[in-house]
Tab-separated table of C-alpha atoms and ligand atoms in Angstrom:
chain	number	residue	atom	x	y	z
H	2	UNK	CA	0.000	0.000	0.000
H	3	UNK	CA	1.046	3.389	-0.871
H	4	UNK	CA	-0.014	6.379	1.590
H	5	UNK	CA	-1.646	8.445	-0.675
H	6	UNK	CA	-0.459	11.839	-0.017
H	7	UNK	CA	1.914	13.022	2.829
H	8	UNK	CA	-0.489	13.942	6.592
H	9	UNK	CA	0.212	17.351	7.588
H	10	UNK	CA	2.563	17.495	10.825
H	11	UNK	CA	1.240	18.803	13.758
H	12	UNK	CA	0.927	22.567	14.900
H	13	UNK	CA	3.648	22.896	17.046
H	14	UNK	CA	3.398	26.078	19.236
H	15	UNK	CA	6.437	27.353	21.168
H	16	UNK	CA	7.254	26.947	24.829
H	17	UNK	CA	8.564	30.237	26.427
H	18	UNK	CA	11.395	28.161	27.402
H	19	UNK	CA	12.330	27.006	23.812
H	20	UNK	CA	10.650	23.756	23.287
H	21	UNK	CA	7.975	22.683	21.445
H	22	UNK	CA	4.145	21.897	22.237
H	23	UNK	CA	2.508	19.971	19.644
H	24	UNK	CA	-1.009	21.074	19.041
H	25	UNK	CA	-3.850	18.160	19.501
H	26	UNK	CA	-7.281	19.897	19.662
H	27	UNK	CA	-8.516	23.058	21.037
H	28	UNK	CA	-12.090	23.349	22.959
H	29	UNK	CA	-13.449	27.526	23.801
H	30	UNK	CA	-15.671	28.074	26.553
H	31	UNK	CA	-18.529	30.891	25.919
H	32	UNK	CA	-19.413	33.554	27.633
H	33	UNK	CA	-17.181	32.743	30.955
H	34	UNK	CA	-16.820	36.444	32.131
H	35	UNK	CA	-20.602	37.412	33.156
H	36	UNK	CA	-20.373	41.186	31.705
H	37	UNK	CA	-19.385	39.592	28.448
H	38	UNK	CA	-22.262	37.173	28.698
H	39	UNK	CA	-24.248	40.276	29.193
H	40	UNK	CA	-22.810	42.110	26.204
H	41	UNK	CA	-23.735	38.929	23.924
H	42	UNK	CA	-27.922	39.140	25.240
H	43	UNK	CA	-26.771	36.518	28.153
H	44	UNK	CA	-28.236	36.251	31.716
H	45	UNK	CA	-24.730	34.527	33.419
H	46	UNK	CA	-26.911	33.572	36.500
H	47	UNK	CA	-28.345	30.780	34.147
H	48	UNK	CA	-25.916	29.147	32.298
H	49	UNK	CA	-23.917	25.958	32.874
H	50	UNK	CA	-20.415	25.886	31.219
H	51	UNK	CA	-20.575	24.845	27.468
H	52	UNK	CA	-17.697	24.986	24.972
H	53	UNK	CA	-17.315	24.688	21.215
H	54	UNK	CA	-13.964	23.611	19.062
H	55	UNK	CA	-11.449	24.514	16.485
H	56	UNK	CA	-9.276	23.067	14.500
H	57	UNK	CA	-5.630	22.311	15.716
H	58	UNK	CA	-4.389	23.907	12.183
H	59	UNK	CA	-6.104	27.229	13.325
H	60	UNK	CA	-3.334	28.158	15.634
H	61	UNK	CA	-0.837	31.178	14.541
H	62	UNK	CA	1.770	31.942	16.685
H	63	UNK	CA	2.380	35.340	18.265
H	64	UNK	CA	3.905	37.982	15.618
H	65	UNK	CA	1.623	36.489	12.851
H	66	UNK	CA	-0.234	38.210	10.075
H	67	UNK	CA	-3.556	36.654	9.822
H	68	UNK	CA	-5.678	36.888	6.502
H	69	UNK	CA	-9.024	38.974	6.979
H	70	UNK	CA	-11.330	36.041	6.866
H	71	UNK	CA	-14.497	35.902	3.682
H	72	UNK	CA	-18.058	35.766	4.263
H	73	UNK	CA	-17.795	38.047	6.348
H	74	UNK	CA	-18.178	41.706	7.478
H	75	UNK	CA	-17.922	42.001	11.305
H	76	UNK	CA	-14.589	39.699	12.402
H	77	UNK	CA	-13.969	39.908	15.916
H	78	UNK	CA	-10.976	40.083	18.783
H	79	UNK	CA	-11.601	37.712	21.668
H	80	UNK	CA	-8.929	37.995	24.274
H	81	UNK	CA	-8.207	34.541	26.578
H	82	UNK	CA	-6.412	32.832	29.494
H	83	UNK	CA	-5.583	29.023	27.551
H	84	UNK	CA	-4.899	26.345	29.061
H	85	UNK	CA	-2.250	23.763	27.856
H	86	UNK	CA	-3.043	20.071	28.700
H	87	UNK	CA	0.271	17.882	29.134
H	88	UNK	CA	-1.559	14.686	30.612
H	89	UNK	CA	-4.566	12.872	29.795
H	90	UNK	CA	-7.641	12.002	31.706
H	91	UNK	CA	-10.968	11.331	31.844
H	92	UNK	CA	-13.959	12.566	34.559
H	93	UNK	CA	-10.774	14.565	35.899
H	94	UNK	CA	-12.014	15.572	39.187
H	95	UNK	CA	-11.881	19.869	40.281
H	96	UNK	CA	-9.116	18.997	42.625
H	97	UNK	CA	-7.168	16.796	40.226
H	98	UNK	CA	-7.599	19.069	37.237
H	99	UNK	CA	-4.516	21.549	37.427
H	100	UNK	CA	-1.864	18.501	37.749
H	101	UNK	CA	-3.160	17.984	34.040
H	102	UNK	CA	-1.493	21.370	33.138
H	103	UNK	CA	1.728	22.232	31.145
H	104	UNK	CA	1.264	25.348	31.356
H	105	UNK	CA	-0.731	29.011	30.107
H	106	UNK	CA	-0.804	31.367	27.527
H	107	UNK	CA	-2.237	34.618	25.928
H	108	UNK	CA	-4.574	34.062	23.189
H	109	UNK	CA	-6.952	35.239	20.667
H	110	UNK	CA	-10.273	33.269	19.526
H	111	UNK	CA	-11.041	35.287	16.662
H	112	UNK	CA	-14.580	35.369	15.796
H	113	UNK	CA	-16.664	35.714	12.516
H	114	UNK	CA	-19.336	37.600	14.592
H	115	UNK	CA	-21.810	38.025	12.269
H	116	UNK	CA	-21.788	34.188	11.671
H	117	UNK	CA	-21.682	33.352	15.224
H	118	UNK	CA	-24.442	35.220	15.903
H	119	UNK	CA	-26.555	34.353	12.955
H	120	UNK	CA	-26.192	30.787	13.918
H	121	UNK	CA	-26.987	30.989	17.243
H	122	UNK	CA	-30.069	32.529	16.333
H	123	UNK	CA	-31.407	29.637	14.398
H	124	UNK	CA	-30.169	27.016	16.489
H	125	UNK	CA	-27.329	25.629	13.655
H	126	UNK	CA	-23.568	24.830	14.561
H	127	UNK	CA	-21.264	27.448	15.371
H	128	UNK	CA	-18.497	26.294	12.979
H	129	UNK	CA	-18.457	28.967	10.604
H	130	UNK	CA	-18.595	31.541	13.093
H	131	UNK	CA	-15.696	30.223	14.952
H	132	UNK	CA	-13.680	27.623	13.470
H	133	UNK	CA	-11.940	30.180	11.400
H	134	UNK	CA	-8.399	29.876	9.484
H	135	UNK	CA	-5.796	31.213	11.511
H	136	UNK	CA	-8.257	31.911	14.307
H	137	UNK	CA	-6.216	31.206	17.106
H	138	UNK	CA	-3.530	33.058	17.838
H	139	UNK	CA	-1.295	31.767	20.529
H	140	UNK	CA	1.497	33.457	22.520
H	141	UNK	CA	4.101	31.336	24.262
H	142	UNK	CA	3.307	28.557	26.420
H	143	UNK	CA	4.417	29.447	29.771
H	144	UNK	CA	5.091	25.857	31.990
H	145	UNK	CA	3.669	25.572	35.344
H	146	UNK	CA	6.915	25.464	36.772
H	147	UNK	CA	7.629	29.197	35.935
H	148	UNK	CA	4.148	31.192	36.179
H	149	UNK	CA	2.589	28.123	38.736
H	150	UNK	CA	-1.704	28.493	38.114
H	151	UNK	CA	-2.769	31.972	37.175
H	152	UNK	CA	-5.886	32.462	39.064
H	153	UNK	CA	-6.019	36.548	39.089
H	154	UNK	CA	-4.319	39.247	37.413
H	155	UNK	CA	-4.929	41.684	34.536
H	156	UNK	CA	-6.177	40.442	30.899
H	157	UNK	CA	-6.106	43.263	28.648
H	158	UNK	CA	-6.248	43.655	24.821
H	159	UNK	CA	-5.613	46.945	22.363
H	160	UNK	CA	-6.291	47.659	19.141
H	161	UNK	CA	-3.549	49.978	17.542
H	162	UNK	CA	-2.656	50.709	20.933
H	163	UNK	CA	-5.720	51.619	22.313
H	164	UNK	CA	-7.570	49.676	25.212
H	165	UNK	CA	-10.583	47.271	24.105
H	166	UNK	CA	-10.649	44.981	26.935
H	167	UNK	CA	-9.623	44.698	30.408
H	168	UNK	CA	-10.140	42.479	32.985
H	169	UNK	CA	-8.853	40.421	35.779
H	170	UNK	CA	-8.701	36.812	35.599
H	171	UNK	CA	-10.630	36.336	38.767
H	172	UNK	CA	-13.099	36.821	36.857
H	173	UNK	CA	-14.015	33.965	35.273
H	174	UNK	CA	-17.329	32.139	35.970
H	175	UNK	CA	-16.131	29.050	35.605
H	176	UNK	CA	-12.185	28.571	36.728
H	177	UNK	CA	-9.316	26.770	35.013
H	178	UNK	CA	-10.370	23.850	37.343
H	179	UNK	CA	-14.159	23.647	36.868
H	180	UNK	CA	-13.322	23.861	32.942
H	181	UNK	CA	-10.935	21.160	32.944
H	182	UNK	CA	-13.220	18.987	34.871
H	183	UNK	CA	-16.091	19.928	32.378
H	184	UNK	CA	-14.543	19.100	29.215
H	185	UNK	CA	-12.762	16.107	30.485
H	186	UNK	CA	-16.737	14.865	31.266
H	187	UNK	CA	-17.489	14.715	27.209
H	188	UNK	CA	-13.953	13.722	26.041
H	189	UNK	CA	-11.215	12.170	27.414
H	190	UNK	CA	-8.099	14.884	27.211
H	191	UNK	CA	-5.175	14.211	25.725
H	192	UNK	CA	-1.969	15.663	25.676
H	193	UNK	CA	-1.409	18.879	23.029
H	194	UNK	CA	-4.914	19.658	23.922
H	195	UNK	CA	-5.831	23.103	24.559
H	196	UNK	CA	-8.587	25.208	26.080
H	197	UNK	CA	-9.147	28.685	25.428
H	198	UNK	CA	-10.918	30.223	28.496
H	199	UNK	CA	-13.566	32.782	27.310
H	200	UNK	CA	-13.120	36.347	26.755
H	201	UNK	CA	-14.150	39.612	29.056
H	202	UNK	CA	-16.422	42.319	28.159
H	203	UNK	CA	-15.645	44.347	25.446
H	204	UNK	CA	-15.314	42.403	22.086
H	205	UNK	CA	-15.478	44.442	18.751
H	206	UNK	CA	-14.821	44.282	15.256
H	207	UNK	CA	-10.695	44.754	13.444
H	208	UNK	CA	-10.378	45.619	9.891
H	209	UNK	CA	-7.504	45.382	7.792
H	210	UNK	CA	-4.185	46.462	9.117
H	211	UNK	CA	-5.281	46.962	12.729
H	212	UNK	CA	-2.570	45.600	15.189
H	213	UNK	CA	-4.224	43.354	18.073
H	214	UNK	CA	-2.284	42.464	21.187
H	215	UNK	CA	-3.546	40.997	24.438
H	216	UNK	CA	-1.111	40.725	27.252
H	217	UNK	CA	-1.807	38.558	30.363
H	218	UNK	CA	0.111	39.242	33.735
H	219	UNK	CA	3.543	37.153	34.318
H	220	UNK	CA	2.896	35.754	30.418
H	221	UNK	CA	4.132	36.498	27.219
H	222	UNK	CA	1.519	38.768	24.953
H	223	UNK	CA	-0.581	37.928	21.927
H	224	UNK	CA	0.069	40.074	18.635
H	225	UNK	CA	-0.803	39.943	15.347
H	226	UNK	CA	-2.006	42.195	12.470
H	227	UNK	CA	-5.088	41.606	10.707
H	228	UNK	CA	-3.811	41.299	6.968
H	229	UNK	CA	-5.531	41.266	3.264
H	230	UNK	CA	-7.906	38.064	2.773
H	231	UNK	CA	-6.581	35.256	1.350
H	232	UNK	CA	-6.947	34.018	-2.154
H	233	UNK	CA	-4.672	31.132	-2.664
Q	23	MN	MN1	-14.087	32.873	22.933
């Protein structure tokens, strides 16, 4: 047998200490800050966790120009707190969950809005809206053993400098514990997986040639520049 054509390596997104993490799957939580669940129609109050996913292949590293995505006309900057997962399990218990941890980063889960929201309205998948090309931007992997478990401190984006969100990680509805624990209920994690947090208050729309950067206390920012669309 002949393999037909040669499998695409994996994403392999950079360690802030010079190695390597190989990219396995990335699961988003929504609306885990309440005022952003407000801003997107939301009573927080009410919601259990959910999450969506994205492609592996949609992470960019840090310093990246990413294409200005078709179909559509309001693309959006979602700053996040994500989560590297270095060991697997399955029904990982809250208490167990941040032993499964490489490490954290900054990151962007960049949002075809208009998509998004059109879905949601009529009940159909979210893909389109967020499964993107080049839709997650990732800075460097911090391990545990430098930053330890970020559990407050500043999140913060900007937009050609100036301020769009900004936030403190304390935040977050559901922690990096409960979200662990919540995905590992549906599917067992694996190593190279990553989960991208949720975003605060204050999402918005980039056009081409704005500059993006979200920085996350004691970790390495985010940045990239929203470029022309593709056409390859
Ligand atoms: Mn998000």
């Amino acid at each position: 047998m002949t393999q037909l054509f040669e499998a695409p390596a994996p994403v392999l997104a950079a360690t802030s200490d010079g190695n390597q993490f190989p990219v396995r799957r990335i699961f988003c939580i929504g609306r885990n800050y309440a005022a952003h669940a407000r801003e997107m129609g939301r009573d927080p109050d009410r919601e259990a966790p959910f999450f969506f996913t994205k492609w592996a292949e949609t992470v960019v590293p840090s310093g990246a120009t990413i294409a200005y995505p078709g179909e559509t006309a309001n693309f959006h900057y979602e700053a996040e707190l994500v989560v590297a997962i270095d060991k697997p399990g399955r029904n990982i218990a809250a208490a167990d969950a941040l032993g499964h941890v490489y490490g954290y980063a900054t990151g962007l889960d960049m949002t075809r809005r208009d998509l998004q929201l059109e879905a949601r309205e009529k009940g159909r998948p979210w893909d389109t809206g967020k499964n993107v090309e080049q839709s997650s931007p990732l800075g460097l992997i911090h391990p545990v053993a430098e930053v330890g478990h970020p559990d407050s401190g500043s999140i913060r984006l900007t937009v050609n400098g100036a301020v769009k969100q900004d936030a403190d990680l304390n935040e977050l509805i559901w922690d990096v514990q409960d979200v662990i624990a919540y995905v590992s209920r549906f599917y067992r994690l694996e190593p190279g997986d990553l989960i991208y947090t949720g975003t605060p208050a204050g999402v918005g729309a980039v056009v081409q040639g704005d500059a993006i950067v979200v920085s996350i206390a004691g970790l390495s920012d985010c940045a990239v520049t929203v470029g022309a669309p593709a056409n390859d």
